[in-house]
Amino acid sequence: MTIQVTWLGHSAFALKIGTYDILIDPFLTGNPLAAADPKEIPADFILVSHGHGDHIGDTTSIAKRTGATVVANNEIGRWFRSKHGLEKVHTLNPGGGIKLPFGRVELTIAHHSSSLPDGSYGGEPNGILIFTDEGKNIYHAGDTNAFLDMQLIGEHGLDLAILPIGDYFTMGTEGSLKAIELLKPKCVIPMHYNTFDAVAQDVVVWAQRVNNETDAKPVVLDPGGTFEL
């Protein structure tokens, strides 16, 4: 069975795994590239990488409308419960994970910051690993630079890595090429670029360099575009 991965703009993705709808970092309201309406998008689970507003996004409103379960680190999960009244929340930290109906979800380290929209502490930033019951492994790096422990993440055998390339706030093209070298994914989708002027990138050049300098297949999506694993 195929897995559908749809880019919603910035770092937001919608995954269809079997019958389950999974959102990652659903920043839609205020996202000029947003390819979905937060009042209409389906969700069974919402995975959050860290606390910044362009990743927390519309998590609360979508979760309340759909009844989706939220998966985030301990500080963010407790914030959703105490400040926003969400009850279906799993609070994780790196080194652990949880079995969900579509597969196992784990958090990884990431190198960034993670304050919440109200200024409170959002814990450490994270990447997200999804080991699907379909036998495909997906890594959403969140906001980060390249780091040597990506070698350990890559040892899981990644069918898809989703990496930021915007520079300024995260790694850019050079850093993403180093990350691909460490992770060794079969395919890689770029994210966190061209949303705002500060993260403008030439994605065609990025894809050419991935093709020429790595063994991964670059998959460049327009907002709303879908890739099937």
XYZ file of C-alpha atoms in Angstrom:
229
model
C 0.000 0.000 0.000
C 1.334 3.431 -0.915
C 1.910 6.226 1.564
C 0.954 9.704 0.394
C 3.074 12.649 1.535
C 1.654 16.097 0.740
C 3.557 19.327 1.306
C 1.296 22.024 2.760
C 3.960 24.751 2.621
C 6.805 25.650 4.999
C 7.372 22.596 7.276
C 3.762 21.408 7.253
C 2.954 18.006 5.783
C -0.085 15.788 5.514
C 0.556 12.040 5.427
C -1.979 9.407 4.446
C -0.853 6.087 5.900
C -3.439 3.389 5.342
C -6.723 4.891 6.510
C -5.067 7.398 8.879
C -4.516 11.125 8.295
C -1.389 12.473 10.001
C -0.339 16.123 10.072
C 3.147 17.362 10.892
C 3.742 20.958 12.053
C 0.432 22.267 10.626
C 1.294 25.960 10.199
C -1.470 27.068 7.832
C -2.976 30.291 9.162
C -0.484 33.037 8.327
C 1.486 30.794 5.970
C 1.550 32.451 2.518
C 2.243 29.069 0.895
C -0.482 27.205 2.799
C -2.078 24.555 0.605
C -4.938 23.573 2.920
C -7.681 25.173 4.983
C -7.261 24.478 8.728
C -11.055 24.496 9.055
C -11.392 21.612 6.608
C -8.239 19.481 6.675
C -8.707 15.985 8.159
C -6.498 14.722 10.983
C -6.341 11.642 13.172
C -2.908 12.514 14.594
C -0.849 15.698 14.724
C 2.924 15.490 15.245
C 4.735 18.627 16.438
C 8.497 19.059 16.169
C 9.000 22.111 18.408
C 7.329 25.123 19.952
C 7.749 27.948 17.463
C 4.571 29.414 16.045
C 5.420 28.427 12.480
C 5.347 24.775 13.622
C 2.705 24.735 16.384
C 0.544 26.536 13.840
C -3.112 25.471 13.863
C -2.592 22.379 16.014
C -5.048 23.414 18.714
C -7.946 24.363 16.447
C -7.498 21.314 14.213
C -7.246 18.950 17.179
C -10.381 20.391 18.769
C -12.348 20.166 15.525
C -11.219 16.676 14.507
C -10.499 15.017 17.853
C -6.972 14.271 16.653
C -4.336 12.979 19.057
C -1.313 15.277 19.417
C 2.229 13.908 19.767
C 4.910 16.326 20.997
C 7.640 16.626 23.576
C 6.765 16.756 27.265
C 6.754 20.536 27.669
C 4.712 21.191 24.529
C 2.277 18.390 25.299
C 1.679 19.684 28.825
C 1.193 23.206 27.396
C -1.483 21.917 25.018
C -3.239 20.261 27.943
C -3.016 23.087 30.484
C -3.312 26.140 28.247
C -5.575 24.854 25.482
C -7.600 22.077 27.050
C -6.446 19.282 24.760
C -6.820 15.871 26.391
C -5.627 13.475 23.683
C -1.911 14.194 23.940
C 1.150 11.939 24.017
C 4.238 13.542 25.583
C 7.524 12.064 24.381
C 11.209 12.864 24.525
C 14.179 11.539 22.516
C 15.041 7.957 23.318
C 11.440 6.818 23.578
C 8.479 6.406 21.306
C 4.900 5.295 21.052
C 3.084 2.696 18.979
C 0.179 4.234 17.115
C -2.308 2.558 14.756
C -0.217 3.430 11.680
C 3.236 2.670 13.126
C 5.731 3.790 15.755
C 6.623 7.457 16.297
C 9.842 8.572 17.978
C 11.394 11.979 18.599
C 15.028 12.676 17.759
C 17.289 15.507 18.795
C 17.501 18.652 16.679
C 19.696 21.740 17.057
C 17.502 24.836 17.248
C 15.410 26.659 19.878
C 11.858 26.004 21.048
C 10.003 28.782 22.851
C 6.200 28.574 22.638
C 4.033 31.299 21.084
C 3.237 32.784 24.516
C 6.944 32.943 25.388
C 6.979 29.946 27.715
C 9.602 27.212 27.508
C 8.936 24.629 24.804
C 11.524 22.060 25.816
C 14.218 20.908 23.436
C 13.485 20.976 19.678
C 13.011 17.660 17.948
C 12.943 15.776 14.705
C 10.324 13.090 14.115
C 10.833 9.471 13.053
C 7.905 7.446 11.738
C 8.298 3.676 11.353
C 5.141 2.860 9.419
C 3.325 -0.454 9.526
C 3.618 -0.350 5.739
C 7.363 -0.970 6.137
C 8.473 2.540 5.141
C 10.553 4.785 7.407
C 10.158 8.582 7.314
C 12.258 11.252 9.031
C 11.037 14.846 9.396
C 14.059 16.749 10.700
C 12.202 19.747 12.135
C 14.327 22.898 12.306
C 17.980 21.956 12.629
C 21.472 22.029 11.246
C 23.289 18.868 10.217
C 24.679 16.926 13.178
C 26.790 13.807 13.423
C 24.094 11.743 15.182
C 22.203 11.778 11.893
C 24.350 8.742 11.148
C 22.453 6.862 13.874
C 19.114 8.041 12.508
C 20.126 6.886 9.052
C 20.966 3.408 10.337
C 17.229 2.745 10.584
C 17.112 2.748 6.782
C 15.224 5.825 5.637
C 12.889 5.687 2.686
C 12.284 9.437 2.960
C 13.995 12.333 4.730
C 12.302 15.735 4.892
C 14.933 18.421 5.465
C 14.940 22.208 5.883
C 16.978 24.088 3.289
C 16.052 27.716 3.973
C 19.317 28.808 5.626
C 19.245 31.716 8.132
C 17.112 29.881 10.739
C 18.102 26.332 9.746
C 20.639 24.598 7.558
C 20.744 25.701 3.954
C 21.792 23.841 0.830
C 25.307 23.019 2.028
C 24.081 21.764 5.376
C 21.347 19.684 3.805
C 23.873 17.993 1.531
C 25.932 17.057 4.587
C 22.755 15.786 6.293
C 21.921 13.631 3.270
C 25.439 12.204 3.357
C 24.931 11.236 7.008
C 21.330 10.010 6.744
C 21.603 8.167 3.410
C 17.866 8.330 2.606
C 16.440 6.930 -0.597
C 14.472 10.126 -1.250
C 14.589 13.635 0.191
C 11.989 16.420 0.187
C 13.044 20.015 0.962
C 11.039 22.180 3.383
C 11.229 25.436 5.353
C 12.136 27.561 2.338
C 10.549 30.322 0.204
C 7.833 30.989 2.797
C 9.371 34.359 3.633
C 12.193 36.441 2.144
C 14.637 35.388 4.863
C 14.429 31.733 3.775
C 14.312 32.224 -0.005
C 16.230 29.501 -1.855
C 16.687 28.301 -5.439
C 15.256 24.804 -5.090
C 16.217 23.881 -8.655
C 19.884 24.373 -7.811
C 19.367 22.401 -4.600
C 17.851 19.480 -6.519
C 20.645 19.523 -9.084
C 23.252 19.339 -6.349
C 21.429 16.499 -4.568
C 21.374 14.597 -7.866
C 25.028 15.288 -8.610
C 26.543 14.962 -5.142
C 24.495 12.338 -3.297
C 22.810 9.001 -3.900
C 19.394 10.299 -2.790
C 16.531 11.161 -5.103
C 15.437 14.798 -4.703
C 11.662 15.246 -4.663
C 10.625 18.882 -5.104
C 6.929 19.505 -4.444
C 4.830 22.569 -5.082
C 2.591 23.464 -2.133
C -0.235 20.962 -2.291
C 1.862 18.498 -4.276
C 1.917 14.830 -3.269
C 4.639 12.194 -3.366
C 3.845 8.504 -3.041
C 6.169 6.140 -1.192
